PDB file of C-alpha atoms in Angstrom:
ATOM      1  CA  MET A   8    -149.100 -24.075  -2.672  1.00 46.00           C
ATOM      2  CA  GLU A   9    -149.056 -20.304  -2.361  1.00 55.00           C
ATOM      3  CA  ARG A  10    -150.682 -18.263  -5.049  1.00 61.00           C
ATOM      4  CA  LYS A  11    -148.291 -15.698  -6.544  1.00 63.00           C
ATOM      5  CA  ARG A  12    -149.586 -12.173  -6.089  1.00 63.00           C
ATOM      6  CA  ASP A  13    -148.563  -9.042  -7.909  1.00 66.00           C
ATOM      7  CA  ILE A  14    -147.959  -6.011  -5.736  1.00 63.00           C
ATOM      8  CA  PHE A  15    -148.563  -2.585  -7.222  1.00 66.00           C
ATOM      9  CA  ILE A  16    -147.247   0.722  -5.881  1.00 67.00           C
ATOM     10  CA  ARG A  17    -149.165   3.847  -6.640  1.00 67.00           C
ATOM     11  CA  LEU A  18    -146.993   6.720  -7.916  1.00 70.00           C
ATOM     12  CA  LYS A  19    -148.163  10.251  -7.384  1.00 71.00           C
ATOM     13  CA  LYS A  20    -146.795  13.027  -9.643  1.00 79.00           C
ATOM     14  CA  ILE A  21    -145.630  10.532 -12.218  1.00 83.00           C
ATOM     15  CA  SER A  22    -144.890  13.221 -14.803  1.00 86.00           C
ATOM     16  CA  GLU A  23    -142.379  14.832 -12.455  1.00 86.00           C
ATOM     17  CA  VAL A  24    -140.751  11.458 -11.840  1.00 86.00           C
ATOM     18  CA  VAL A  25    -140.424  10.846 -15.592  1.00 89.00           C
ATOM     19  CA  GLU A  26    -139.001  14.328 -16.157  1.00 90.00           C
ATOM     20  CA  THR A  27    -136.429  13.914 -13.399  1.00 90.00           C
ATOM     21  CA  LEU A  28    -135.435  10.486 -14.682  1.00 91.00           C
ATOM     22  CA  GLU A  29    -134.860  11.873 -18.174  1.00 93.00           C
ATOM     23  CA  LYS A  30    -132.771  14.685 -16.724  1.00 93.00           C
ATOM     24  CA  ILE A  31    -130.740  12.150 -14.779  1.00 93.00           C
ATOM     25  CA  LYS A  32    -130.179  10.099 -17.938  1.00 95.00           C
ATOM     26  CA  LEU A  33    -128.839  13.138 -19.827  1.00 95.00           C
ATOM     27  CA  THR A  34    -126.606  14.162 -16.940  1.00 95.00           C
ATOM     28  CA  GLU A  35    -125.212  10.631 -16.746  1.00 95.00           C
ATOM     29  CA  LEU A  36    -124.339  10.690 -20.451  1.00 96.00           C
ATOM     30  CA  GLU A  37    -122.583  14.028 -20.022  1.00 95.00           C
ATOM     31  CA  LEU A  38    -120.699  12.683 -17.038  1.00 96.00           C
ATOM     32  CA  LYS A  39    -119.560   9.651 -19.041  1.00 96.00           C
ATOM     33  CA  LYS A  40    -118.187  11.970 -21.731  1.00 96.00           C
ATOM     34  CA  LEU A  41    -116.419  14.119 -19.146  1.00 96.00           C
ATOM     35  CA  PHE A  42    -114.836  11.094 -17.514  1.00 96.00           C
ATOM     36  CA  SER A  43    -113.601   9.780 -20.882  1.00 96.00           C
ATOM     37  CA  GLU A  44    -112.196  13.251 -21.650  1.00 96.00           C
ATOM     38  CA  TYR A  45    -110.410  13.240 -18.282  1.00 96.00           C
ATOM     39  CA  ASP A  46    -108.929   9.831 -19.060  1.00 96.00           C
ATOM     40  CA  ARG A  47    -107.745  11.055 -22.452  1.00 96.00           C
ATOM     41  CA  LEU A  48    -106.058  14.116 -20.921  1.00 96.00           C
ATOM     42  CA  ASN A  49    -104.484  11.889 -18.298  1.00 96.00           C
ATOM     43  CA  LEU A  50    -102.973   9.680 -20.989  1.00 96.00           C
ATOM     44  CA  ILE A  51    -101.628  12.739 -22.878  1.00 95.00           C
ATOM     45  CA  GLU A  52    -100.109  14.085 -19.652  1.00 95.00           C
ATOM     46  CA  ASN A  53     -98.433  10.796 -18.868  1.00 94.00           C
ATOM     47  CA  LYS A  54     -97.027  10.447 -22.397  1.00 94.00           C
ATOM     48  CA  THR A  55     -95.705  14.015 -22.402  1.00 94.00           C
ATOM     49  CA  PHE A  56     -94.166  13.535 -18.996  1.00 91.00           C
ATOM     50  CA  ASP A  57     -92.491  10.314 -20.137  1.00 92.00           C
ATOM     51  CA  ASN A  58     -91.107  12.204 -23.129  1.00 91.00           C
ATOM     52  CA  TRP A  59     -89.822  14.949 -20.892  1.00 92.00           C
ATOM     53  CA  SER A  60     -88.066  12.483 -18.623  1.00 92.00           C
ATOM     54  CA  ASN A  61     -86.553  10.686 -21.658  1.00 92.00           C
ATOM     55  CA  TYR A  62     -85.121  13.953 -22.971  1.00 92.00           C
ATOM     56  CA  LEU A  63     -83.703  14.706 -19.538  1.00 92.00           C
ATOM     57  CA  GLU A  64     -81.959  11.351 -19.449  1.00 91.00           C
ATOM     58  CA  ASP A  65     -80.643  11.967 -22.949  1.00 90.00           C
ATOM     59  CA  ILE A  66     -79.202  15.309 -21.926  1.00 89.00           C
ATOM     60  CA  ASN A  67     -77.567  13.795 -18.877  1.00 88.00           C
ATOM     61  CA  SER A  68     -76.008  11.003 -20.909  1.00 87.00           C
ATOM     62  CA  LYS A  69     -74.695  13.448 -23.550  1.00 83.00           C
ATOM     63  CA  LEU A  70     -73.165  15.721 -20.951  1.00 82.00           C
ATOM     64  CA  ASP A  71     -71.579  12.750 -19.268  1.00 80.00           C
ATOM     65  CA  HIS A  72     -70.044  11.728 -22.575  1.00 73.00           C
ATOM     66  CA  SER A  73     -68.671  15.141 -23.252  1.00 72.00           C
ATOM     67  CA  THR A  74     -66.031  14.940 -20.537  1.00 66.00           C
ATOM     68  CA  LEU A  75     -63.067  17.164 -20.981  1.00 53.00           C
TER      69      LEU A  75
ATOM     70  CA  MET B  15     -40.094  35.695 -24.280  1.00 53.00           C
ATOM     71  CA  ALA B  16     -42.534  34.331 -26.775  1.00 55.00           C
ATOM     72  CA  MET B  17     -41.948  30.848 -25.428  1.00 56.00           C
ATOM     73  CA  LYS B  18     -42.573  32.036 -21.851  1.00 57.00           C
ATOM     74  CA  LYS B  19     -45.781  33.731 -22.853  1.00 56.00           C
ATOM     75  CA  LYS B  20     -46.900  30.585 -24.596  1.00 56.00           C
ATOM     76  CA  GLU B  21     -46.156  28.569 -21.482  1.00 57.00           C
ATOM     77  CA  ASN B  22     -48.225  30.979 -19.361  1.00 60.00           C
ATOM     78  CA  PHE B  23     -51.165  30.860 -21.730  1.00 62.00           C
ATOM     79  CA  GLU B  24     -51.081  27.067 -21.733  1.00 64.00           C
ATOM     80  CA  ASP B  25     -52.154  27.146 -18.096  1.00 71.00           C
ATOM     81  CA  LEU B  26     -55.284  29.019 -19.045  1.00 74.00           C
ATOM     82  CA  TYR B  27     -56.176  26.925 -22.069  1.00 77.00           C
ATOM     83  CA  VAL B  28     -57.587  23.423 -21.938  1.00 75.00           C
ATOM     84  CA  ARG B  29     -56.904  21.086 -24.767  1.00 76.00           C
ATOM     85  CA  LEU B  30     -59.986  19.490 -26.239  1.00 76.00           C
ATOM     86  CA  TYR B  31     -59.911  16.121 -27.860  1.00 79.00           C
ATOM     87  CA  ASP B  32     -62.603  15.022 -30.294  1.00 82.00           C
ATOM     88  CA  THR B  33     -64.049  18.520 -30.523  1.00 84.00           C
ATOM     89  CA  HIS B  34     -66.517  17.666 -33.252  1.00 87.00           C
ATOM     90  CA  ASN B  35     -68.411  15.137 -31.125  1.00 84.00           C
ATOM     91  CA  LYS B  36     -68.231  17.294 -28.056  1.00 84.00           C
ATOM     92  CA  ARG B  37     -69.704  20.236 -29.910  1.00 87.00           C
ATOM     93  CA  LYS B  38     -72.356  17.965 -31.341  1.00 87.00           C
ATOM     94  CA  ASN B  39     -73.263  16.617 -27.863  1.00 86.00           C
ATOM     95  CA  ILE B  40     -73.466  20.077 -26.368  1.00 86.00           C
ATOM     96  CA  LEU B  41     -75.676  21.373 -29.162  1.00 90.00           C
ATOM     97  CA  SER B  42     -77.985  18.349 -29.021  1.00 89.00           C
ATOM     98  CA  ALA B  43     -78.203  18.744 -25.233  1.00 89.00           C
ATOM     99  CA  ILE B  44     -79.263  22.364 -25.705  1.00 91.00           C
ATOM    100  CA  LYS B  45     -81.826  21.293 -28.311  1.00 92.00           C
ATOM    101  CA  ASN B  46     -83.176  18.607 -25.987  1.00 91.00           C
ATOM    102  CA  SER B  47     -83.449  21.079 -23.157  1.00 92.00           C
ATOM    103  CA  LEU B  48     -85.529  23.367 -25.375  1.00 94.00           C
ATOM    104  CA  ILE B  49     -87.764  20.432 -26.324  1.00 92.00           C
ATOM    105  CA  MET B  50     -88.021  19.578 -22.652  1.00 92.00           C
ATOM    106  CA  GLN B  51     -89.200  23.079 -21.940  1.00 93.00           C
ATOM    107  CA  GLU B  52     -91.920  22.750 -24.589  1.00 92.00           C
ATOM    108  CA  GLU B  53     -92.999  19.386 -23.205  1.00 92.00           C
ATOM    109  CA  LEU B  54     -93.235  20.858 -19.749  1.00 91.00           C
ATOM    110  CA  GLU B  55     -95.424  23.676 -21.045  1.00 93.00           C
ATOM    111  CA  LYS B  56     -97.657  21.042 -22.691  1.00 93.00           C
ATOM    112  CA  VAL B  57     -97.916  19.171 -19.399  1.00 93.00           C
ATOM    113  CA  VAL B  58     -98.906  22.366 -17.586  1.00 94.00           C
ATOM    114  CA  ALA B  59    -101.611  23.115 -20.212  1.00 95.00           C
ATOM    115  CA  VAL B  60    -102.970  19.569 -20.021  1.00 95.00           C
ATOM    116  CA  ARG B  61    -103.110  19.778 -16.238  1.00 95.00           C
ATOM    117  CA  LYS B  62    -105.050  23.022 -16.533  1.00 96.00           C
ATOM    118  CA  GLN B  63    -107.544  21.334 -18.864  1.00 96.00           C
ATOM    119  CA  LYS B  64    -107.824  18.418 -16.479  1.00 96.00           C
ATOM    120  CA  ALA B  65    -108.642  20.769 -13.611  1.00 96.00           C
ATOM    121  CA  GLU B  66    -111.419  22.383 -15.686  1.00 96.00           C
ATOM    122  CA  VAL B  67    -112.863  19.000 -16.622  1.00 96.00           C
ATOM    123  CA  LEU B  68    -112.718  17.938 -12.991  1.00 96.00           C
ATOM    124  CA  SER B  69    -114.646  21.015 -11.859  1.00 96.00           C
ATOM    125  CA  MET B  70    -117.306  20.300 -14.535  1.00 96.00           C
ATOM    126  CA  ILE B  71    -117.538  16.723 -13.294  1.00 96.00           C
ATOM    127  CA  LYS B  72    -118.022  17.934  -9.724  1.00 96.00           C
ATOM    128  CA  LYS B  73    -120.845  20.266 -10.788  1.00 96.00           C
ATOM    129  CA  LYS B  74    -122.619  17.547 -12.754  1.00 95.00           C
ATOM    130  CA  MET B  75    -122.257  15.089  -9.886  1.00 95.00           C
ATOM    131  CA  SER B  76    -123.797  17.525  -7.426  1.00 95.00           C
ATOM    132  CA  SER B  77    -126.729  18.202  -9.800  1.00 95.00           C
ATOM    133  CA  ILE B  78    -127.289  14.484 -10.363  1.00 95.00           C
ATOM    134  CA  ASN B  79    -127.247  13.878  -6.612  1.00 94.00           C
ATOM    135  CA  GLN B  80    -129.912  16.551  -6.189  1.00 93.00           C
ATOM    136  CA  ASP B  81    -132.035  14.852  -8.867  1.00 93.00           C
ATOM    137  CA  TYR B  82    -131.680  11.493  -7.133  1.00 91.00           C
ATOM    138  CA  GLN B  83    -132.744  13.064  -3.823  1.00 91.00           C
ATOM    139  CA  SER B  84    -135.836  14.585  -5.449  1.00 89.00           C
ATOM    140  CA  ILE B  85    -136.758  11.251  -6.998  1.00 87.00           C
ATOM    141  CA  LYS B  86    -136.342   9.556  -3.638  1.00 84.00           C
ATOM    142  CA  LYS B  87    -138.903  11.958  -2.211  1.00 82.00           C
ATOM    143  CA  LEU B  88    -141.366  11.361  -5.051  1.00 78.00           C
ATOM    144  CA  LEU B  89    -141.127   7.560  -4.936  1.00 75.00           C
ATOM    145  CA  PRO B  90    -142.697   5.700  -1.981  1.00 69.00           C
ATOM    146  CA  ASN B  91    -140.670   3.806   0.550  1.00 71.00           C
ATOM    147  CA  VAL B  92    -140.634   0.393  -1.031  1.00 68.00           C
ATOM    148  CA  LYS B  93    -138.781  -1.328   1.794  1.00 72.00           C
ATOM    149  CA  ASN B  94    -141.872  -2.317   3.786  1.00 71.00           C
ATOM    150  CA  VAL B  95    -144.531  -2.378   1.102  1.00 71.00           C
ATOM    151  CA  ILE B  96    -144.440  -6.121   0.524  1.00 73.00           C
ATOM    152  CA  SER B  97    -144.661  -7.036   4.211  1.00 78.00           C
ATOM    153  CA  TYR B  98    -147.496  -4.543   4.852  1.00 74.00           C
ATOM    154  CA  THR B  99    -149.557  -5.690   1.908  1.00 75.00           C
ATOM    155  CA  GLU B 100    -148.995  -9.338   2.787  1.00 80.00           C
ATOM    156  CA  LYS B 101    -150.197  -8.675   6.325  1.00 83.00           C
ATOM    157  CA  GLU B 102    -153.302  -6.933   5.033  1.00 80.00           C
ATOM    158  CA  LEU B 103    -153.976  -9.741   2.597  1.00 82.00           C
ATOM    159  CA  SER B 104    -153.652 -12.387   5.302  1.00 88.00           C
ATOM    160  CA  SER B 105    -156.042 -10.494   7.631  1.00 87.00           C
ATOM    161  CA  LEU B 106    -158.563 -10.055   4.815  1.00 87.00           C
ATOM    162  CA  GLU B 107    -158.256 -13.716   3.956  1.00 89.00           C
ATOM    163  CA  THR B 108    -158.987 -14.737   7.547  1.00 91.00           C
ATOM    164  CA  GLN B 109    -162.011 -12.456   7.516  1.00 89.00           C
ATOM    165  CA  VAL B 110    -163.209 -14.004   4.285  1.00 90.00           C
ATOM    166  CA  SER B 111    -162.736 -17.507   5.644  1.00 92.00           C
ATOM    167  CA  MET B 112    -164.678 -16.583   8.800  1.00 92.00           C
ATOM    168  CA  LEU B 113    -167.503 -15.118   6.766  1.00 91.00           C
ATOM    169  CA  ASN B 114    -167.577 -18.196   4.561  1.00 91.00           C
ATOM    170  CA  LYS B 115    -167.820 -20.338   7.633  1.00 91.00           C
ATOM    171  CA  ASN B 116    -170.625 -18.176   8.967  1.00 90.00           C
ATOM    172  CA  ILE B 117    -172.475 -18.453   5.675  1.00 91.00           C
ATOM    173  CA  PHE B 118    -172.088 -22.217   5.729  1.00 91.00           C
ATOM    174  CA  ASP B 119    -173.384 -22.367   9.298  1.00 90.00           C
ATOM    175  CA  GLU B 120    -176.291 -20.102   8.443  1.00 90.00           C
ATOM    176  CA  LYS B 121    -177.195 -22.240   5.438  1.00 90.00           C
ATOM    177  CA  ASN B 122    -177.175 -25.317   7.615  1.00 90.00           C
ATOM    178  CA  GLN B 123    -179.292 -23.519  10.178  1.00 89.00           C
ATOM    179  CA  ILE B 124    -181.745 -22.459   7.463  1.00 89.00           C
ATOM    180  CA  GLN B 125    -182.041 -26.010   6.249  1.00 90.00           C
ATOM    181  CA  VAL B 126    -182.651 -27.216   9.785  1.00 87.00           C
ATOM    182  CA  ASP B 127    -185.265 -24.497  10.241  1.00 88.00           C
ATOM    183  CA  LYS B 128    -186.943 -25.499   6.989  1.00 88.00           C
ATOM    184  CA  GLU B 129    -187.067 -29.057   8.126  1.00 88.00           C
ATOM    185  CA  LEU B 130    -188.594 -27.968  11.400  1.00 85.00           C
ATOM    186  CA  ILE B 131    -191.181 -25.836   9.615  1.00 85.00           C
ATOM    187  CA  ARG B 132    -192.052 -28.737   7.369  1.00 87.00           C
ATOM    188  CA  LYS B 133    -192.407 -31.021  10.332  1.00 84.00           C
ATOM    189  CA  LEU B 134    -194.465 -28.462  12.179  1.00 82.00           C
ATOM    190  CA  ASN B 135    -196.712 -27.998   9.173  1.00 82.00           C
ATOM    191  CA  SER B 136    -197.142 -31.731   8.851  1.00 82.00           C
ATOM    192  CA  SER B 137    -197.886 -32.045  12.581  1.00 78.00           C
ATOM    193  CA  LYS B 138    -200.316 -29.162  12.265  1.00 72.00           C
ATOM    194  CA  ASN B 139    -202.205 -31.028   9.555  1.00 71.00           C
ATOM    195  CA  ILE B 140    -202.392 -34.168  11.747  1.00 62.00           C
ATOM    196  CA  ASP B 141    -203.679 -32.170  14.704  1.00 59.00           C
ATOM    197  CA  SER B 142    -206.461 -30.658  12.656  1.00 59.00           C
ATOM    198  CA  PHE B 143    -207.953 -34.195  12.247  1.00 53.00           C
ATOM    199  CA  GLU B 144    -207.845 -34.758  16.057  1.00 53.00           C
ATOM    200  CA  ASP B 145    -209.622 -32.754  18.848  1.00 50.00           C
ATOM    201  CA  THR B 146    -210.538 -29.130  18.304  1.00 51.00           C
ATOM    202  CA  ALA B 147    -208.118 -27.773  21.066  1.00 51.00           C
ATOM    203  CA  SER B 148    -207.747 -24.099  20.160  1.00 51.00           C
ATOM    204  CA  LYS B 149    -204.767 -23.552  22.502  1.00 52.00           C
ATOM    205  CA  ASN B 150    -202.595 -26.126  20.688  1.00 52.00           C
ATOM    206  CA  SER B 151    -203.417 -24.683  17.274  1.00 49.00           C
ATOM    207  CA  THR B 152    -202.616 -21.149  18.389  1.00 49.00           C
ATOM    208  CA  LYS B 153    -199.420 -22.386  19.967  1.00 50.00           C
ATOM    209  CA  LYS B 154    -198.452 -24.090  16.710  1.00 49.00           C
ATOM    210  CA  LEU B 155    -199.448 -21.054  14.718  1.00 47.00           C
ATOM    211  CA  LYS B 156    -197.233 -19.000  16.990  1.00 46.00           C
ATOM    212  CA  LYS B 157    -194.479 -21.552  16.526  1.00 47.00           C
ATOM    213  CA  THR B 158    -194.821 -21.422  12.751  1.00 46.00           C
ATOM    214  CA  ALA B 159    -194.961 -17.659  12.872  1.00 43.00           C
ATOM    215  CA  LEU B 160    -191.883 -17.642  15.031  1.00 43.00           C
ATOM    216  CA  GLY B 161    -190.206 -20.124  12.734  1.00 45.00           C
ATOM    217  CA  LYS B 162    -191.025 -18.019   9.669  1.00 45.00           C
ATOM    218  CA  SER B 163    -189.863 -14.845  11.365  1.00 44.00           C
ATOM    219  CA  SER B 164    -186.668 -16.533  12.532  1.00 46.00           C
ATOM    220  CA  SER B 165    -186.028 -17.814   9.017  1.00 48.00           C
ATOM    221  CA  LYS B 166    -186.653 -14.307   7.668  1.00 48.00           C
ATOM    222  CA  ALA B 167    -184.226 -12.876  10.213  1.00 49.00           C
ATOM    223  CA  LYS B 168    -181.708 -15.578   9.304  1.00 51.00           C
ATOM    224  CA  LEU B 169    -182.089 -14.851   5.630  1.00 55.00           C
ATOM    225  CA  SER B 170    -181.551 -11.140   6.109  1.00 70.00           C
ATOM    226  CA  LYS B 171    -178.468 -11.875   8.224  1.00 71.00           C
ATOM    227  CA  LEU B 172    -177.269 -14.206   5.492  1.00 72.00           C
ATOM    228  CA  ASP B 173    -177.750 -11.472   2.925  1.00 78.00           C
ATOM    229  CA  ARG B 174    -175.769  -9.076   5.040  1.00 78.00           C
ATOM    230  CA  ILE B 175    -172.983 -11.591   5.430  1.00 73.00           C
ATOM    231  CA  LYS B 176    -172.980 -12.227   1.685  1.00 75.00           C
ATOM    232  CA  ASN B 177    -172.783  -8.506   0.994  1.00 80.00           C
ATOM    233  CA  ASN B 178    -169.858  -8.114   3.389  1.00 77.00           C
ATOM    234  CA  LEU B 179    -168.126 -11.011   1.692  1.00 76.00           C
ATOM    235  CA  LYS B 180    -168.545  -9.389  -1.692  1.00 79.00           C
ATOM    236  CA  VAL B 181    -167.089  -6.126  -0.412  1.00 78.00           C
ATOM    237  CA  ILE B 182    -164.040  -7.854   1.037  1.00 74.00           C
ATOM    238  CA  GLU B 183    -163.473  -9.842  -2.159  1.00 75.00           C
ATOM    239  CA  SER B 184    -163.629  -6.627  -4.187  1.00 79.00           C
ATOM    240  CA  LYS B 185    -161.023  -5.092  -1.863  1.00 73.00           C
ATOM    241  CA  LEU B 186    -158.795  -8.148  -2.358  1.00 71.00           C
ATOM    242  CA  ASN B 187    -159.099  -7.847  -6.122  1.00 73.00           C
ATOM    243  CA  HIS B 188    -158.177  -4.163  -5.956  1.00 70.00           C
ATOM    244  CA  LEU B 189    -155.054  -5.034  -3.961  1.00 58.00           C
TER     245      LEU B 189
END
């Protein structure tokens, strides 16, 4: 039966690693917010565009009805 | 004359039926077109905002990539660590087992030597009751001396082996 052994890796400049990891965490949070904002704007654009196309259809139908 | 004029003008005029609805449709169409124009302006503004957000996202992504690269440099290459340490451990273990075997052999040898010394001492005592042959006694003394010196040498070698074993075990514990 093999004895389980723990393997340890020595980290030099651990303070720098911690600092960089914290920076990465903050940047990731900001990115998440930006992506959600982009999604929100995308939804608004799609809705507005749908509205625009509905009005266009409405105009076309009204002009078709008003035949002389 | 008046009738003729009327007939001429009738060519230019178009008779409208249901004028109320027609007027209503035309006006609502104009209103809808104005609304459409506003909606289009909204779409253009939203697209502008989207472009700004996208440029921000690109900047943040590039900065985060740089941070990941810097972390990669700071952290060691973990891919081969396990295999390397396992190799080292196995080699140290073989060394330890060899040293243990050597110690065991040395202990056996020491015991054998002790037995021999005891026998020699006992034989030396028997000889002292027999003839007074000085050559035999000196030979035996030399033998005992040799035996003692060999045991001393063996002991020191054993100590050295034990010390080496302790060093290797400490290295294993540190790993």
